[in-house]
Amino acid sequence: MKLPEDFVNRVKEDDFLPDDLLTALETVSPVAVRLNPFKTKPELPFKSQLPWSENGWLLSERPKFTLDPLFHAGCYYPQEAGSQLLESVLKQLPLPASPVILDLCAAPGGKSTLIGSFLNNSGLLVSNEVIGARSKVLKENMTKWGIANSVVTNNDPADFRRLPGLFDCIVADAPCSGEGMFRKDHAAREEWSEANVQLCSARQKRILADVWDALKEGGFMIYSTCTFNEAENEDNVRWLARELGAEIVSIQLSQAREGRSGIGHYALPSDLDTEGFYIAVLQKITGVPSQKKDKKQSALQTVKDASQARTLADTEGMAVVQWSDFWFAVLEEYQPVISLIHQQLRVIKLGTEIGQPARKELIPNEALALSPFVRGKNVPHAALERDQALAYLRGDTFPLEGKQGFLLASYNQEPLGWIKHLGNRFNNLYPKDWRIRMDVRSAG
Ligand code: SAM
């Protein structure tokens, strides 16, 4: 499909956008990934490291990620290179040593996995997605990324008003008209119209206004889109500064192009090996409304004797809490904050789900397998060859030697999930929703 005519005319009339942007949008998209610094480095066709992201790489071709077990183990995340500018932005902000960060529009999890790596096991990351089906994908990706300090919620931005001043930083990677995706995603071309740009711009303002109270005074709002027009980018940043009470923060991103009137920065596919991406930062200068007293009790209880969990999980420095019939490990330091979030929002991932205590033994959850808590715990592994690992990820079961009990199904020493070995056969405990549906035998 051709680029929308009105879009082409607008780019030509816009003094800010270079003319070769239109040609760049007709070329092949580069492929980039970001590695998980806490897991095994995969073998991929690496071409060059991204100058603005410690763990970001351009690849020389697009591998079939689905056929790489280490992709499912959360060892890396395919992420467009421009979006990875967020890392450089976060590193420049004077955030507290252990910040509490909200990623407001987080599915499928590209920015959230990046923020998780940036936090380096300190602070707390709340990743939110308003659309139910998308929030499940977010939960899956955050679970596979395997960081301990992650909570996932499924709420409307306005719900965060119940947590005034909680966050040191909010990342609002807003839904947009997607002009920056025109090369990769032809459906975005089809959906584009001037009217939709205006609609997106209004919705973005609403999202920013709705979440504003949740940001601390002096806290940072990182606003980003994957579009090129002023209405959704610089205009919204000016509006936010003026109407909500913030100062625009100057950031150094030498590789990216400064935005119109010097507001924010752009990754443009005509300048860099990226899709289109816009990013700007504001600092809140207004106060925060006081927290309303809420009589609702949190249903989270601290587990007094978590010894059943300790055979599989090394939860030193973590509190084990119970929610419904399940146990979760959360950073002790953040237990009160997590209880508050749990009380006020629809939480769908709460730290690391360890499992379900049962009469004889704990039934471990997949999140535990993918977390740091099984490392150094001498939990027995079922070391799988690549074909076996792919069969496991499909949900199959096959003959396998092994000790009876719960074993970590692993590939290249990276856990993928659990099996329950019964001596002569095993039960595959890989979650049904995560299973590979592609016929891996014929896919080569
Ligand atoms: N940050 C994500 C990442 O890096 O993987 C991409 C986010 S995408 C640009 C925008 C997200 O906003 C989508 O997941 C979409 O479902 C969500 N969204 C749509 N309408 C919304 C609304 N009214 N309020 C908040 N989020 C919304």
XYZ file of C-alpha atoms and ligand atoms in Angstrom:
471
model
C 0.000 0.000 0.000
C 1.207 3.505 -0.908
C 1.849 6.171 1.719
C -1.365 8.178 2.388
C -1.477 11.182 0.024
C -2.366 13.691 2.757
C 0.566 12.431 4.795
C 2.965 12.827 1.849
C 1.718 16.392 1.265
C 2.067 17.253 4.919
C 5.649 15.970 5.101
C 6.513 17.984 1.979
C 5.040 21.150 3.488
C 6.646 20.637 6.893
C 9.961 22.540 7.055
C 11.082 20.414 9.960
C 10.848 16.970 8.335
C 13.508 16.125 5.732
C 12.266 15.238 2.221
C 14.229 11.977 2.218
C 11.994 10.748 5.067
C 9.451 9.652 2.430
C 12.070 7.635 0.545
C 13.348 6.091 3.794
C 9.813 4.923 4.623
C 9.849 2.763 1.466
C 13.049 0.878 2.384
C 13.413 -2.360 4.374
C 13.167 -2.050 8.173
C 16.313 -2.764 10.163
C 16.048 -5.450 12.845
C 17.181 -4.732 16.391
C 17.120 -6.540 19.728
C 17.940 -5.691 23.316
C 19.733 -8.291 25.424
C 18.719 -9.183 28.963
C 21.793 -8.321 31.059
C 20.819 -10.927 33.662
C 20.543 -13.896 31.300
C 22.619 -15.831 28.740
C 23.764 -13.973 25.639
C 22.091 -15.585 22.617
C 23.716 -16.424 19.302
C 22.194 -14.011 16.809
C 23.425 -12.394 13.568
C 24.781 -9.330 15.413
C 25.780 -6.458 13.113
C 26.597 -3.528 15.385
C 25.886 -2.308 18.885
C 23.563 0.681 19.267
C 25.463 3.773 20.421
C 22.608 4.794 22.738
C 21.799 1.494 24.418
C 24.189 -0.696 26.409
C 22.324 -3.876 25.511
C 20.931 -2.904 22.110
C 22.100 -4.484 18.848
C 21.255 -4.212 15.183
C 21.043 -7.572 13.438
C 22.108 -8.249 9.863
C 18.904 -10.230 9.202
C 15.654 -11.197 10.943
C 15.972 -14.657 12.509
C 12.871 -16.738 13.285
C 12.740 -15.681 16.946
C 10.001 -18.226 17.685
C 12.429 -21.044 16.887
C 15.038 -19.877 19.390
C 14.417 -21.292 22.900
C 16.502 -18.466 24.400
C 13.958 -15.971 23.093
C 11.300 -17.773 25.164
C 13.685 -17.817 28.152
C 13.672 -14.000 28.129
C 17.319 -13.661 27.117
C 16.495 -10.858 24.653
C 13.623 -8.782 23.312
C 13.230 -7.699 19.671
C 12.882 -3.938 19.931
C 13.051 -1.260 17.290
C 16.322 0.679 17.749
C 14.793 4.183 18.078
C 12.679 3.132 21.072
C 15.882 2.181 22.838
C 16.764 5.898 23.120
C 14.733 5.661 26.323
C 17.764 4.086 28.023
C 19.917 7.117 27.326
C 17.131 9.410 28.578
C 16.682 7.476 31.840
C 20.416 7.530 32.515
C 20.488 11.325 32.308
C 17.691 12.004 34.782
C 18.520 12.832 38.417
C 16.262 10.055 39.735
C 16.569 8.750 43.302
C 18.822 5.689 43.731
C 15.811 3.342 43.959
C 13.055 5.016 41.972
C 9.442 3.919 41.698
C 8.611 4.048 37.980
C 5.279 3.682 36.201
C 5.205 2.572 32.566
C 1.654 3.653 31.817
C 0.989 2.331 28.301
C 3.203 -0.683 28.540
C 2.023 -3.584 26.336
C 3.633 -5.551 24.827
C 6.538 -4.627 27.103
C 9.396 -3.194 25.024
C 9.901 -0.119 27.201
C 9.113 -2.019 30.396
C 11.782 -4.660 29.834
C 14.217 -1.819 29.097
C 13.250 0.028 32.306
C 13.558 -3.255 34.221
C 17.163 -3.658 33.047
C 17.900 0.013 33.777
C 16.663 -0.396 37.365
C 19.240 -3.147 37.883
C 17.263 -4.826 40.694
C 16.690 -1.678 42.724
C 13.508 0.388 42.869
C 10.143 -0.770 41.624
C 8.581 -0.896 38.166
C 4.815 -0.836 37.685
C 3.875 -1.718 34.101
C 0.300 -0.926 33.183
C -1.857 -1.748 30.171
C -5.500 -0.742 29.885
C -6.547 -3.320 27.278
C -7.159 -6.702 28.910
C -5.854 -8.985 26.148
C -2.750 -6.846 25.708
C -2.101 -6.798 29.451
C -1.782 -10.615 29.351
C 0.961 -10.362 26.735
C 2.646 -7.721 28.885
C 2.501 -10.030 31.883
C 4.002 -12.870 29.842
C 6.869 -10.718 28.572
C 7.619 -9.257 31.995
C 7.517 -12.722 33.558
C 9.997 -14.027 30.987
C 12.267 -11.018 31.507
C 12.459 -12.361 35.055
C 13.177 -9.307 37.169
C 12.179 -9.352 40.833
C 10.924 -5.771 41.184
C 8.053 -5.843 38.700
C 4.322 -5.384 39.124
C 1.853 -5.461 36.207
C -1.556 -3.782 36.340
C -4.547 -3.614 34.010
C -6.062 -0.190 34.659
C -7.292 2.951 33.011
C -4.847 5.876 33.463
C -7.471 7.713 35.580
C -7.350 4.893 38.175
C -3.836 6.035 39.102
C -5.381 9.123 40.738
C -5.867 6.824 43.720
C -2.079 6.829 44.178
C -1.213 10.531 44.372
C 2.475 11.378 44.199
C 3.587 7.731 44.266
C 5.887 7.749 41.244
C 9.307 9.336 40.778
C 8.963 8.876 37.060
C 6.142 8.044 34.653
C 6.774 6.820 31.124
C 3.813 7.524 28.843
C 4.524 5.798 25.528
C 1.213 6.937 24.165
C -1.055 5.283 21.589
C -0.549 7.405 18.458
C -1.227 7.664 14.727
C 1.871 5.512 14.087
C 3.498 7.425 11.213
C 6.861 6.156 12.414
C 5.655 2.579 11.799
C 4.638 3.140 8.152
C 7.645 1.191 6.881
C 7.190 -1.856 9.097
C 3.442 -1.894 9.471
C 1.320 -1.281 6.389
C -1.889 -1.461 8.423
C -0.752 1.805 10.063
C -0.803 3.428 6.593
C -4.341 2.237 6.055
C -5.610 3.534 9.411
C -3.963 6.952 9.076
C -5.962 10.143 8.445
C -5.685 13.789 9.490
C -8.825 13.266 11.589
C -7.157 10.357 13.387
C -4.090 12.487 14.142
C -6.374 15.013 15.878
C -8.173 12.238 17.717
C -4.882 10.755 18.915
C -3.621 14.152 20.037
C -6.751 14.718 22.163
C -6.561 11.205 23.629
C -2.899 11.694 24.537
C -3.762 14.885 26.460
C -6.487 13.010 28.300
C -4.096 10.199 29.245
C -1.469 12.657 30.519
C -4.008 14.660 32.518
C -5.556 11.502 33.981
C -2.259 10.143 35.339
C -0.736 13.479 36.371
C -1.690 13.307 40.081
C 0.246 10.044 40.444
C 3.526 11.808 39.687
C 5.533 13.209 42.628
C 6.282 16.906 42.783
C 9.705 17.159 41.136
C 9.110 13.804 39.392
C 9.735 13.220 35.682
C 7.248 12.522 32.910
C 8.793 10.864 29.862
C 6.435 11.265 26.946
C 6.953 9.343 23.719
C 5.173 8.404 20.512
C 6.087 6.723 17.247
C 4.800 9.493 15.048
C 6.217 12.590 13.319
C 3.524 15.273 13.558
C 3.608 18.317 15.822
C 0.035 17.923 17.113
C 0.853 14.644 18.865
C 4.378 15.594 19.910
C 5.679 19.128 20.586
C 2.160 20.598 20.883
C 1.246 18.082 23.575
C 4.473 18.709 25.472
C 3.797 22.473 25.414
C 0.210 21.833 26.514
C 1.323 19.612 29.388
C 3.881 22.184 30.607
C 1.331 24.980 30.441
C -1.843 23.292 31.655
C -0.571 20.763 34.163
C 2.437 22.619 35.564
C 5.755 21.246 34.362
C 9.079 22.346 32.936
C 10.498 20.877 29.786
C 13.788 19.135 30.606
C 16.713 19.391 28.242
C 18.268 16.026 27.335
C 21.418 15.297 25.308
C 20.788 12.785 22.557
C 23.529 13.578 20.090
C 22.504 10.918 17.548
C 18.851 11.981 17.431
C 17.392 15.111 15.820
C 16.140 17.878 18.124
C 12.391 18.396 17.861
C 10.578 21.499 16.606
C 11.520 24.565 18.718
C 14.092 22.317 20.440
C 11.349 20.333 22.243
C 12.210 16.657 22.590
C 14.084 14.481 20.094
C 13.283 12.362 17.055
C 14.756 9.179 15.718
C 14.003 9.417 11.997
C 14.488 6.502 9.596
C 16.120 8.951 7.163
C 18.817 9.789 9.769
C 19.342 6.501 11.626
C 18.775 2.735 11.356
C 15.495 3.096 13.226
C 11.766 3.469 12.736
C 10.233 6.819 13.744
C 10.244 7.694 17.443
C 9.705 10.876 19.451
C 10.719 11.373 23.084
C 10.562 14.343 25.473
C 10.910 14.837 29.235
C 9.100 17.151 31.639
C 9.551 17.769 35.343
C 6.518 18.363 37.526
C 6.599 21.681 39.370
C 3.161 21.550 40.951
C 2.088 19.858 44.171
C 0.178 16.631 44.647
C -3.329 16.179 46.087
C -3.436 14.384 49.417
C -4.213 10.675 49.544
C -7.805 9.892 50.425
C -8.151 7.540 53.388
C -9.304 4.170 52.173
C -10.766 1.654 54.555
C -10.290 -1.228 52.135
C -7.869 -3.789 53.552
C -5.223 -5.280 51.311
C -5.770 -9.002 50.851
C -2.005 -9.531 50.906
C -0.705 -11.371 53.930
C 2.900 -12.073 54.800
C 3.604 -15.801 54.848
C 5.109 -16.488 58.268
C 6.592 -19.859 57.447
C 7.678 -19.994 53.832
C 10.012 -22.957 54.315
C 8.071 -24.968 51.708
C 9.196 -22.432 49.106
C 12.804 -22.395 50.163
C 13.702 -25.777 48.626
C 13.120 -24.294 45.168
C 13.586 -20.575 45.698
C 16.322 -18.452 47.189
C 14.212 -15.564 48.456
C 16.802 -13.871 50.660
C 15.835 -10.200 51.136
C 12.352 -10.860 49.801
C 9.058 -11.010 51.620
C 6.802 -13.912 50.713
C 3.178 -12.807 50.580
C -0.003 -14.745 49.968
C -2.738 -13.589 47.614
C -5.646 -15.921 47.133
C -4.060 -19.411 47.295
C -0.721 -18.402 45.849
C 2.636 -17.204 47.128
C 4.577 -14.283 45.703
C 8.068 -12.943 46.398
C 8.259 -9.162 46.637
C 11.158 -6.941 47.652
C 10.814 -6.481 51.421
C 11.501 -2.765 51.123
C 8.560 -2.302 48.757
C 6.014 -4.498 50.493
C 4.003 -1.521 51.835
C 3.953 0.176 48.398
C 3.004 -3.063 46.692
C 0.190 -3.616 49.216
C -1.095 -0.128 48.461
C -0.994 -0.753 44.704
C -2.699 -4.085 45.226
C -5.394 -2.403 47.266
C -6.100 0.318 44.702
C -5.558 -1.280 41.300
C -6.200 -4.406 39.274
C -2.879 -6.172 39.742
C -2.182 -9.083 37.387
C 1.464 -9.695 38.266
C 2.792 -9.112 41.726
C 6.551 -9.474 42.027
C 7.413 -13.104 41.295
C 4.748 -15.740 41.684
C 6.515 -18.581 43.463
C 3.708 -21.105 43.376
C 0.883 -22.719 45.230
C 1.553 -24.305 48.604
C 0.077 -27.793 48.781
C -0.051 -30.535 51.402
C 3.225 -32.228 50.504
C 5.149 -29.754 48.401
C 4.938 -26.378 46.712
C 3.632 -26.480 43.138
C 6.009 -24.040 41.449
C 4.852 -21.313 39.082
C 6.533 -20.600 35.721
C 7.498 -17.132 36.979
C 9.785 -18.767 39.533
C 11.539 -20.788 36.804
C 12.291 -17.598 34.865
C 13.317 -15.551 37.909
C 16.679 -15.029 39.600
C 15.456 -16.986 42.644
C 16.159 -20.436 41.241
C 19.758 -19.558 40.371
C 22.255 -20.954 42.860
C 19.520 -23.071 44.417
C 20.665 -26.363 42.926
C 17.201 -27.047 41.613
C 17.582 -30.080 39.333
C 17.502 -29.276 35.624
C 16.282 -31.326 32.706
C 18.832 -30.069 30.152
C 17.080 -30.148 26.776
C 18.533 -30.205 23.264
C 17.156 -27.570 20.906
C 14.547 -29.889 19.323
C 13.432 -31.103 22.738
C 13.257 -27.526 24.016
C 11.018 -26.541 21.083
C 8.831 -29.597 21.678
C 8.603 -28.616 25.359
C 7.628 -25.054 24.367
C 4.888 -26.527 22.166
C 3.514 -28.298 25.215
C 4.605 -31.780 24.094
C 5.909 -34.531 26.281
C 8.553 -37.069 25.218
C 10.801 -39.767 26.727
C 13.348 -38.213 29.066
C 15.739 -39.551 31.682
C 15.541 -37.745 34.980
C 15.008 -37.591 38.693
C 11.420 -37.720 39.933
C 9.825 -34.450 41.018
C 9.810 -30.869 39.779
C 12.639 -30.149 37.344
C 13.568 -26.990 35.489
C 13.269 -27.602 31.757
C 16.274 -25.702 30.476
C 18.138 -24.962 27.279
C 21.741 -23.783 27.313
C 21.375 -23.647 31.109
C 18.571 -21.098 30.850
C 15.310 -22.247 32.480
C 12.227 -22.228 30.237
C 9.663 -23.556 32.705
C 8.857 -26.589 34.845
C 8.222 -30.246 34.265
C 7.040 -32.782 36.772
C 9.016 -35.937 36.218
C 7.197 -39.118 37.116
C 10.046 -41.594 36.522
C 9.120 -42.971 33.117
C 7.396 -39.862 31.727
C 6.856 -36.237 32.626
C 4.038 -33.725 32.831
C 4.703 -30.591 30.840
C 3.826 -27.602 33.030
C 4.536 -24.926 30.400
C 1.581 -22.468 30.440
C -0.966 -23.174 27.707
C -1.192 -19.504 26.671
C 2.547 -19.298 26.074
C 2.889 -22.387 23.911
C 4.395 -22.126 20.432
C 1.672 -22.718 17.906
C 3.910 -22.824 14.845
C 4.703 -26.324 13.534
C 8.353 -26.278 14.559
C 9.153 -29.571 12.802
C 8.393 -28.188 9.348
C 9.658 -24.659 10.091
C 13.320 -25.810 10.027
N 5.220 0.877 25.481
C 4.904 -0.253 24.653
C 6.168 -0.975 24.279
O 7.251 -0.370 24.274
O 6.113 -2.183 24.001
C 4.110 0.164 23.430
C 2.888 0.936 23.782
S 1.836 1.356 22.473
C 2.690 2.621 21.705
C 0.538 2.170 23.302
C -0.262 1.335 24.272
O -1.296 2.174 24.832
C -0.961 0.162 23.649
O -0.625 -1.003 24.336
C -2.451 0.468 23.823
O -3.227 -0.664 24.079
C -2.459 1.419 24.991
N -3.653 2.301 25.002
C -4.624 2.426 24.073
N -5.551 3.315 24.459
C -5.173 3.763 25.673
C -5.728 4.681 26.605
N -6.849 5.319 26.349
N -5.084 4.874 27.763
C -3.923 4.231 28.021
N -3.336 3.355 27.167
C -3.960 3.121 26.017
